[in-house]
Amino acid sequence: MSRPIRGRVDLDALRHNFSVARRYGAARNTRLFSVVKANAYGHGLVPVATALADLTDGFALLELSEAIALREAGIQNPILLLEGFFRADDLPVLAEYGLTPAVHRLDQLEAIEGAGLPVQLPVFIKLNTGMNRLGFTAATLPAAQAFLAQAKAIGDVAYMTHFADADDPRGVDWQIQRFDALVGGWRGTVSLANSAALLRHPQAVRGWARPGIVLYGSSPFADQSAADLGLKPVMSLESEILTVQELAPGERVGYGGLFEAQAPTRIGVVACGYADGYPRHAPTGTPMLVDGHRSRLLGRVSMDMLCCDLTDLPQAGVGSQVTLWGGDLPADEVASAAGTISYELFCAVAPRVPMSHVGGQADVA
Ligand SMILES: *Cc1c(COP(=O)(O)O)cnc(C)c1O
């Protein structure tokens, strides 16, 4: 029999979360790029995109190979490449598959103009409004706009930016001001909001929003839970107890003996480790569920195993079901105990963990 660890993705919950995002954009007729980069945040690109295709206005991701995989799976929605293209050689592929790049350097506009493509390529011009990763600034944008004004090979132009602090008190207004100053009275397409801005900053909700994490049922905010936002968990990571150990006081468990039993302690050894994507830096006390009951991590996470506390769960034993996150245990709670964010938990789930998908059909009348 195969190792018992597995991921489960609830595509009905995904569709529900999309409808929550849609509601926040509805007042301003905002279109939504569902962000499916990094294998749909670890949830499985094609099943996720297929489940959203009839709902979403478009998809946004980074990897050209993933964009091609969407087209080959029959996805016809607009696709935005969030980091643009990386080599001029890729431009014929963008044209062939109908992919829209974000463009953040002048030489990329020149490359499009010089590529001899059979069709005009639409672009999202990325503006750096304070994140200071990618994008044109007040110093570099005028040359790009002058180039665009005479370009023949570039089709529809849109402007986009990305927020650094949409989920914290610094907010988005300072970046919106810079955006508006850069684009002047631009009346065409724009794209600003990630999940946090879509849910919390209506002034950022224009044109196309780009929600990612809320679709997967986690909160972008430290001070508001996913349940409070009406979101449902999508991924659960589950495994089983392989064996049980009884520790006498003073005995330790695992590498480094980080956990030392103070009293008689019953330990469950779980088939899940950092090679499955569970964070190695999760400390003793990180929550998990055993047969639906709260338990906690004990000691250091190994490559293929971790230990949990069964002292108060006498009925649990070999074969008991362990939920590392998902269902009644929010990934946000596990992430916070482990000093990370649910984005990282989801993206880190290793390819060796089989992921199954349930639901996801449009409601049949
Ligand atoms: C990842 C990403 C998003 C989605 O962010 P969430 O916080 O998951 O909503 C939006 N825009 C860009 C440019 C991104 O890279």
PDB file of N, CA and C and ligand atoms in Angstrom, residues 35 37 41 82 126 133 160 162 194-196 210-213 343, ligand 1:
ATOM      1  N   VAL A  35      -5.467  34.255  -9.746  1.00  0.00           N
ATOM      2  CA  VAL A  35      -4.019  34.025  -9.769  1.00  0.00           C
ATOM      3  C   VAL A  35      -3.751  32.544  -9.494  1.00  0.00           C
ATOM      4  N   LYS A  37      -0.561  31.121 -10.206  1.00  0.00           N
ATOM      5  CA  LYS A  37       0.887  30.880 -10.297  1.00  0.00           C
ATOM      6  C   LYS A  37       1.296  29.764  -9.341  1.00  0.00           C
ATOM      7  N   TYR A  41      -0.876  27.829  -6.391  1.00  0.00           N
ATOM      8  CA  TYR A  41      -0.500  27.838  -4.978  1.00  0.00           C
ATOM      9  C   TYR A  41      -0.463  26.407  -4.438  1.00  0.00           C
ATOM     10  N   LEU A  82       2.526  37.364 -15.185  1.00  0.00           N
ATOM     11  CA  LEU A  82       2.792  38.420 -14.198  1.00  0.00           C
ATOM     12  C   LEU A  82       4.234  38.915 -14.202  1.00  0.00           C
ATOM     13  N   LYS A 126       3.887  47.418 -16.367  1.00  0.00           N
ATOM     14  CA  LYS A 126       3.986  47.339 -14.904  1.00  0.00           C
ATOM     15  C   LYS A 126       4.654  48.591 -14.370  1.00  0.00           C
ATOM     16  N   ARG A 133      10.292  46.216  -6.807  1.00  0.00           N
ATOM     17  CA  ARG A 133      10.774  44.978  -7.443  1.00  0.00           C
ATOM     18  C   ARG A 133      10.789  45.216  -8.952  1.00  0.00           C
ATOM     19  N   MET A 160      -0.555  48.388 -14.792  1.00  0.00           N
ATOM     20  CA  MET A 160      -0.750  47.644 -13.543  1.00  0.00           C
ATOM     21  C   MET A 160       0.313  48.027 -12.522  1.00  0.00           C
ATOM     22  N   HIS A 162       1.552  46.736  -8.163  1.00  0.00           N
ATOM     23  CA  HIS A 162       1.372  45.724  -7.115  1.00  0.00           C
ATOM     24  C   HIS A 162       1.623  46.395  -5.775  1.00  0.00           C
ATOM     25  N   ASN A 194      -4.515  43.044  -5.300  1.00  0.00           N
ATOM     26  CA  ASN A 194      -4.366  41.635  -4.915  1.00  0.00           C
ATOM     27  C   ASN A 194      -5.531  41.302  -3.963  1.00  0.00           C
ATOM     28  N   SER A 195      -5.465  40.123  -3.338  1.00  0.00           N
ATOM     29  CA  SER A 195      -6.573  39.724  -2.449  1.00  0.00           C
ATOM     30  C   SER A 195      -6.827  40.757  -1.367  1.00  0.00           C
ATOM     31  N   ALA A 196      -5.770  41.170  -0.683  1.00  0.00           N
ATOM     32  CA  ALA A 196      -5.943  42.048   0.473  1.00  0.00           C
ATOM     33  C   ALA A 196      -6.570  43.371   0.056  1.00  0.00           C
ATOM     34  N   ARG A 210      -6.594  41.077  -8.999  1.00  0.00           N
ATOM     35  CA  ARG A 210      -5.797  39.852  -9.144  1.00  0.00           C
ATOM     36  C   ARG A 210      -5.802  39.050  -7.834  1.00  0.00           C
ATOM     37  N   PRO A 211      -6.934  38.482  -7.439  1.00  0.00           N
ATOM     38  CA  PRO A 211      -6.952  37.711  -6.192  1.00  0.00           C
ATOM     39  C   PRO A 211      -6.269  36.354  -6.348  1.00  0.00           C
ATOM     40  N   GLY A 212      -5.461  36.022  -5.345  1.00  0.00           N
ATOM     41  CA  GLY A 212      -4.841  34.704  -5.282  1.00  0.00           C
ATOM     42  C   GLY A 212      -5.274  33.985  -4.018  1.00  0.00           C
ATOM     43  N   ILE A 213      -4.679  34.354  -2.891  1.00  0.00           N
ATOM     44  CA  ILE A 213      -4.802  33.549  -1.677  1.00  0.00           C
ATOM     45  C   ILE A 213      -6.250  33.356  -1.222  1.00  0.00           C
ATOM     46  N   TYR A 343       0.391  30.791   2.400  1.00  0.00           N
ATOM     47  CA  TYR A 343       0.907  30.743   1.020  1.00  0.00           C
ATOM     48  C   TYR A 343       2.078  29.756   0.936  1.00  0.00           C
TER      49      TYR A 343
HETATM   50  C1  LIG B   1       0.836  36.641  -6.443  1.00  0.00           C
HETATM   51  C2  LIG B   1       0.341  37.913  -6.994  1.00  0.00           C
HETATM   52  C3  LIG B   1      -0.986  38.311  -6.767  1.00  0.00           C
HETATM   53  C4  LIG B   1      -1.929  37.569  -5.838  1.00  0.00           C
HETATM   54  O1  LIG B   1      -1.650  37.911  -4.509  1.00  0.00           O
HETATM   55  P1  LIG B   1      -2.588  37.360  -3.295  1.00  0.00           P
HETATM   56  O2  LIG B   1      -2.016  38.017  -2.107  1.00  0.00           O
HETATM   57  O3  LIG B   1      -2.397  35.876  -3.280  1.00  0.00           O
HETATM   58  O4  LIG B   1      -3.954  37.746  -3.622  1.00  0.00           O
HETATM   59  C5  LIG B   1      -1.421  39.460  -7.395  1.00  0.00           C
HETATM   60  N1  LIG B   1      -0.598  40.185  -8.195  1.00  0.00           N
HETATM   61  C6  LIG B   1       0.683  39.831  -8.418  1.00  0.00           C
HETATM   62  C7  LIG B   1       1.541  40.675  -9.288  1.00  0.00           C
HETATM   63  C8  LIG B   1       1.205  38.702  -7.815  1.00  0.00           C
HETATM   64  O5  LIG B   1       2.468  38.352  -8.032  1.00  0.00           O
END
